[in-house]
Short mmCIF file of C-alpha atoms in Angstrom, two decimals:
data_model
loop_
_atom_site.label_atom_id
_atom_site.label_comp_id
_atom_site.label_asym_id
_atom_site.label_seq_id
_atom_site.Cartn_x
_atom_site.Cartn_y
_atom_site.Cartn_z
CA MET A 1 -0.02 0.02 0.04
CA GLN A 2 0.93 3.22 -0.73
CA SER A 3 2.77 5.45 1.82
CA PHE A 4 1.10 8.56 3.40
CA ASP A 5 1.53 10.74 6.29
CA PHE A 6 -1.69 12.37 7.93
CA THR A 7 0.08 12.77 11.47
CA GLY A 8 -1.80 15.92 13.23
CA GLN A 9 -4.85 15.89 10.94
CA THR A 10 -8.49 14.81 11.87
CA ALA A 11 -10.48 12.96 9.36
CA LEU A 12 -14.24 12.24 8.81
CA VAL A 13 -14.93 8.72 6.75
CA THR A 14 -18.86 8.04 6.22
CA GLY A 15 -19.77 4.70 5.27
CA ALA A 16 -17.01 3.39 7.13
CA ALA A 17 -18.11 0.28 8.45
CA SER A 18 -17.37 -1.89 5.35
CA GLY A 19 -15.65 -2.05 1.91
CA ILE A 20 -13.79 1.11 0.66
CA GLY A 21 -14.92 3.01 3.69
CA ARG A 22 -13.24 0.72 5.96
CA ALA A 23 -10.22 0.30 4.06
CA THR A 24 -9.86 4.22 3.91
CA VAL A 25 -10.32 4.46 7.99
CA GLU A 26 -7.64 1.89 7.88
CA LEU A 27 -5.30 3.62 5.69
CA LEU A 28 -6.04 7.01 7.44
CA ALA A 29 -5.26 5.82 10.86
CA VAL A 30 -2.05 3.87 9.88
CA ALA A 31 -0.86 7.19 8.25
CA GLY A 32 -1.01 9.29 11.53
CA ALA A 33 -4.68 10.72 11.13
CA ARG A 34 -7.18 10.70 13.93
CA VAL A 35 -10.27 9.36 12.26
CA VAL A 36 -13.90 9.54 12.99
CA ALA A 37 -15.57 6.69 11.36
CA ALA A 38 -19.05 7.24 10.94
CA ASP A 39 -21.90 4.68 9.71
CA ILE A 40 -25.64 3.69 10.01
CA ASN A 41 -24.50 0.28 11.38
CA GLN A 42 -23.73 1.05 14.82
CA GLY A 43 -22.60 -2.38 15.65
CA ALA A 44 -20.04 -2.51 12.87
CA VAL A 45 -18.51 0.53 13.29
CA ALA A 46 -17.83 0.15 16.84
CA CYS A 47 -16.20 -3.11 16.06
CA LEU A 48 -13.89 -1.42 13.69
CA ALA A 49 -12.98 1.12 16.15
CA ALA A 50 -11.89 -1.49 18.63
CA GLU A 51 -10.15 -3.71 16.49
CA LEU A 52 -8.15 -0.64 15.24
CA ALA A 53 -7.45 0.70 19.16
CA ASP A 54 -6.33 -2.64 20.06
CA CYS A 55 -3.44 -1.66 17.22
CA GLY A 56 -2.88 1.69 18.92
CA LEU A 57 -4.71 3.55 16.13
CA ALA A 58 -6.88 6.50 16.87
CA VAL A 59 -10.44 5.58 15.68
CA GLU A 60 -13.59 7.34 16.97
CA PRO A 61 -16.90 5.46 16.04
CA ALA A 62 -20.00 7.74 15.00
CA VAL A 63 -23.47 6.36 13.98
CA LEU A 64 -24.45 8.21 11.33
CA ASP A 65 -27.62 8.26 8.80
CA VAL A 66 -26.25 10.46 6.18
CA ALA A 67 -29.99 11.21 4.78
CA GLU A 68 -30.83 12.61 7.83
CA PRO A 69 -30.21 16.42 8.62
CA ASP A 70 -29.95 16.60 12.67
CA ALA A 71 -27.65 13.65 12.66
CA TRP A 72 -25.30 15.65 10.58
CA THR A 73 -25.64 18.51 13.06
CA ARG A 74 -24.90 16.47 16.23
CA LEU A 75 -21.62 14.96 14.37
CA PHE A 76 -20.50 18.42 13.67
CA ALA A 77 -21.56 19.33 17.15
CA GLY A 78 -19.18 16.80 18.71
CA PRO A 79 -16.08 14.43 17.10
CA ALA A 80 -16.45 15.75 13.34
CA ALA A 81 -15.88 19.55 14.28
CA ALA A 82 -11.93 19.05 14.22
CA ALA A 83 -11.91 17.61 11.12
CA ASP A 84 -9.77 18.87 8.06
CA LEU A 85 -10.14 15.75 5.83
CA PHE A 86 -13.48 14.38 4.67
CA VAL A 87 -14.28 11.44 2.63
CA LEU A 88 -17.88 11.14 1.98
CA ASN A 89 -18.18 7.73 0.86
CA ALA A 90 -21.62 6.22 2.05
CA GLY A 91 -23.92 4.88 -0.65
CA ILE A 92 -26.47 2.12 -1.65
CA ALA A 93 -27.00 0.61 -4.99
CA HIS A 94 -30.47 -0.25 -6.24
CA ALA A 95 -30.86 -2.68 -9.05
CA GLY A 96 -33.31 -2.06 -11.52
CA ASP A 97 -34.33 -0.59 -14.93
CA LEU A 98 -37.17 1.87 -15.55
CA ALA A 99 -39.87 -0.91 -15.26
CA GLY A 100 -37.97 -2.25 -12.21
CA THR A 101 -37.66 1.11 -10.35
CA THR A 102 -40.19 2.84 -8.27
CA LEU A 103 -40.28 6.28 -7.23
CA ALA A 104 -39.73 5.11 -3.54
CA ASP A 105 -36.54 3.29 -4.77
CA TRP A 106 -35.44 6.50 -6.60
CA ARG A 107 -35.95 8.58 -3.65
CA GLU A 108 -34.07 6.18 -1.19
CA VAL A 109 -30.92 5.96 -3.44
CA PHE A 110 -30.80 9.85 -4.10
CA ALA A 111 -31.54 10.58 -0.51
CA VAL A 112 -28.14 8.34 0.45
CA ASN A 113 -26.14 9.04 -2.41
CA CYS A 114 -26.75 12.69 -3.19
CA ASP A 115 -28.45 14.28 -0.27
CA GLY A 116 -25.98 12.58 1.91
CA VAL A 117 -23.16 14.08 0.17
CA PHE A 118 -24.85 17.53 0.03
CA LEU A 119 -24.94 17.78 3.55
CA GLY A 120 -21.74 16.43 4.35
CA LEU A 121 -20.24 19.32 2.05
CA SER A 122 -22.72 22.07 3.55
CA HIS A 123 -21.64 20.77 7.17
CA ALA A 124 -17.74 20.31 6.04
CA PHE A 125 -17.60 23.93 4.65
CA ALA A 126 -18.99 25.44 7.53
CA SER A 127 -16.91 23.90 9.67
CA LEU A 128 -13.75 24.83 8.09
CA ARG A 129 -14.82 28.21 7.50
CA ARG A 130 -15.51 28.96 11.02
CA ALA A 131 -12.11 27.61 11.83
CA GLY A 132 -10.65 29.48 8.99
CA ARG A 133 -8.53 26.38 7.88
CA PRO A 134 -7.95 24.84 4.24
CA GLY A 135 -9.59 21.38 3.99
CA ARG A 136 -9.69 18.40 1.48
CA VAL A 137 -12.83 16.42 0.67
CA VAL A 138 -13.08 13.31 -1.45
CA VAL A 139 -16.46 11.91 -2.55
CA THR A 140 -17.05 8.67 -3.59
CA GLY A 141 -18.70 8.47 -7.02
CA SER A 142 -18.77 5.78 -9.67
CA ALA A 143 -17.83 4.84 -13.40
CA ALA A 144 -21.37 4.10 -13.76
CA ALA A 145 -21.99 7.58 -14.18
CA ARG A 146 -19.99 7.33 -17.27
CA LYS A 147 -20.92 4.51 -18.96
CA ALA A 148 -24.86 3.36 -19.12
CA GLN A 149 -26.33 0.10 -17.93
CA PRO A 150 -29.89 -0.57 -18.28
CA ALA A 151 -30.29 -2.53 -14.58
CA ALA A 152 -28.85 0.70 -12.42
CA ILE A 153 -30.80 3.52 -13.39
CA ALA A 154 -31.29 5.29 -9.85
CA TYR A 155 -27.87 4.57 -8.82
CA ALA A 156 -26.23 5.60 -12.15
CA ALA A 157 -27.85 8.77 -12.27
CA SER A 158 -27.05 9.62 -8.63
CA LYS A 159 -23.53 8.87 -9.07
CA ALA A 160 -23.60 11.16 -12.29
CA ALA A 161 -25.19 14.16 -9.88
CA LEU A 162 -22.27 13.85 -7.83
CA GLU A 163 -20.04 14.93 -10.53
CA SER A 164 -21.59 18.01 -11.09
CA LEU A 165 -22.15 18.62 -7.29
CA VAL A 166 -18.41 18.17 -6.86
CA ARG A 167 -17.48 20.36 -9.68
CA SER A 168 -19.72 23.31 -8.27
CA ALA A 169 -18.58 22.80 -4.43
CA ALA A 170 -14.89 22.97 -5.85
CA LYS A 171 -15.66 26.41 -7.06
CA ASP A 172 -17.44 27.31 -3.94
CA GLY A 173 -14.55 26.64 -1.83
CA ALA A 174 -11.64 27.28 -3.88
CA ALA A 175 -10.96 30.81 -2.37
CA ASP A 176 -11.25 29.29 1.30
CA GLY A 177 -8.52 26.94 0.63
CA ILE A 178 -11.05 23.90 0.47
CA ALA A 179 -10.37 21.20 -2.42
CA VAL A 180 -13.04 18.72 -3.41
CA ASN A 181 -12.35 16.12 -5.72
CA LEU A 182 -14.15 12.62 -6.43
CA VAL A 183 -12.80 9.20 -7.00
CA ALA A 184 -14.88 6.87 -9.44
CA PRO A 185 -14.20 3.51 -9.23
CA GLY A 186 -15.19 0.77 -11.76
CA GLY A 187 -16.05 -2.85 -10.20
CA VAL A 188 -14.95 -2.94 -6.44
CA LYS A 189 -15.03 -6.33 -4.61
CA THR A 190 -17.48 -5.02 -1.83
CA ALA A 191 -20.67 -5.82 -0.10
CA ILE A 192 -22.59 -3.62 -2.18
CA TRP A 193 -23.16 -6.43 -4.82
CA ASP A 194 -24.85 -8.47 -2.10
CA SER A 195 -28.18 -9.09 -3.55
CA PRO A 196 -30.24 -12.26 -4.26
CA GLY A 197 -29.20 -12.06 -8.16
CA PHE A 198 -25.46 -11.75 -7.31
CA ALA A 199 -25.78 -14.49 -4.80
CA ALA A 200 -27.31 -16.88 -7.30
CA MET A 201 -24.70 -16.13 -9.69
CA ALA A 202 -21.88 -16.78 -7.02
CA ALA A 203 -23.81 -20.05 -5.94
CA GLU A 204 -23.68 -21.39 -9.60
CA MET A 205 -20.16 -20.11 -10.25
CA GLY A 206 -18.68 -21.72 -7.27
CA GLY A 207 -18.16 -18.69 -4.85
CA ARG A 208 -17.90 -14.61 -5.08
CA GLU A 209 -14.26 -14.48 -6.52
CA SER A 210 -15.48 -16.85 -9.56
CA ALA A 211 -18.64 -14.34 -10.02
CA PHE A 212 -16.43 -11.16 -9.60
CA ALA A 213 -13.97 -12.54 -12.17
CA ALA A 214 -16.86 -13.38 -14.62
CA MET A 215 -18.38 -9.73 -14.57
CA ALA A 216 -14.72 -8.36 -14.76
CA ARG A 217 -13.89 -10.46 -17.89
CA ALA A 218 -17.05 -9.16 -19.50
CA GLU A 219 -16.28 -5.46 -19.37
CA THR A 220 -13.06 -4.44 -17.60
CA PRO A 221 -10.13 -4.55 -20.09
CA LEU A 222 -7.66 -5.27 -16.90
CA GLY A 223 -9.84 -8.50 -16.44
CA ARG A 224 -10.24 -8.03 -12.73
CA PHE A 225 -12.25 -5.85 -10.02
CA ALA A 226 -10.50 -3.67 -7.71
CA GLU A 227 -9.63 -4.43 -4.15
CA ALA A 228 -11.33 -1.97 -1.79
CA GLU A 229 -7.74 -0.94 -0.51
CA GLU A 230 -6.57 0.46 -4.10
CA VAL A 231 -9.56 2.52 -4.07
CA ALA A 232 -8.48 3.57 -0.54
CA ALA A 233 -4.85 4.51 -1.93
CA ALA A 234 -6.60 6.76 -4.63
CA ILE A 235 -8.67 8.47 -1.91
CA GLY A 236 -5.39 8.80 0.28
CA PHE A 237 -3.66 10.48 -2.92
CA LEU A 238 -6.47 13.08 -3.16
CA LEU A 239 -6.34 13.88 0.38
CA SER A 240 -2.51 14.28 0.34
CA PRO A 241 -0.23 17.32 -0.73
CA ALA A 242 0.17 15.28 -3.92
CA SER A 243 -2.69 16.27 -5.27
CA ALA A 244 -2.55 19.81 -4.00
CA PHE A 245 -3.22 21.55 -7.15
CA MET A 246 -6.28 19.26 -7.84
CA THR A 247 -9.95 20.57 -7.01
CA GLY A 248 -13.23 19.67 -9.21
CA ALA A 249 -11.43 16.36 -10.64
CA THR A 250 -12.83 13.00 -11.38
CA LEU A 251 -10.28 10.23 -10.92
CA LEU A 252 -11.54 7.49 -12.67
CA GLN A 253 -10.20 4.04 -11.35
CA ASP A 254 -12.16 1.56 -13.44
CA GLY A 255 -9.51 -0.57 -15.00
CA GLY A 256 -10.59 0.38 -18.24
CA TYR A 257 -14.50 -0.04 -17.84
CA THR A 258 -15.30 3.33 -19.26
CA LEU A 259 -13.07 2.77 -22.36
#
């Protein structure tokens, strides 16, 4: 894993209990940051914090429903108030074409994937401006925003909206030294794939790894899906001084999926 140094900095990571979020929490904590690990799953994020505390790492768990405005207010009244690095990673997926997506499905996906990021950006900007300090924000998007798939109508549309939101926020924050960038993974081996359809595919092919490999061979030129740790490394880069002249950018990390 690439080496970073975030000593003396405080980071907030949403969707922290699993997948890309968990890998990012681990990377930041190992690199010296104090991490506020926020997730809607209280038990899972508490276990993560306890595991890393046993390794001598500074991780504070926080319960957060990103679609709930009052939850953000409580978070920034407490542990997130000192943060200068923000990873707005929480997201959900819904498999369905137009006929298979209800208005309730659509609104649920947008509430988490878009409202959650809007609220996170709003609170992060306000906190940084009150303190008079610069900051860096990374939003987790998706290559699905760039390549149409009929079975991911709500998910793809929500991730496309995030690219525009990030560009607008980057312009908003530039004068105050607040950089906002987006990482757009392709297929990543995380629990977001866990659905009855994927479970059936994995059972038929002999396991999750075989199912991931089959999907990757179909549409990803590099022939595999990413590990969560690889996406975390890209997020680490966007939070680090190495990306100091980047804002409003989308960093595609898709193994060639969108080519």
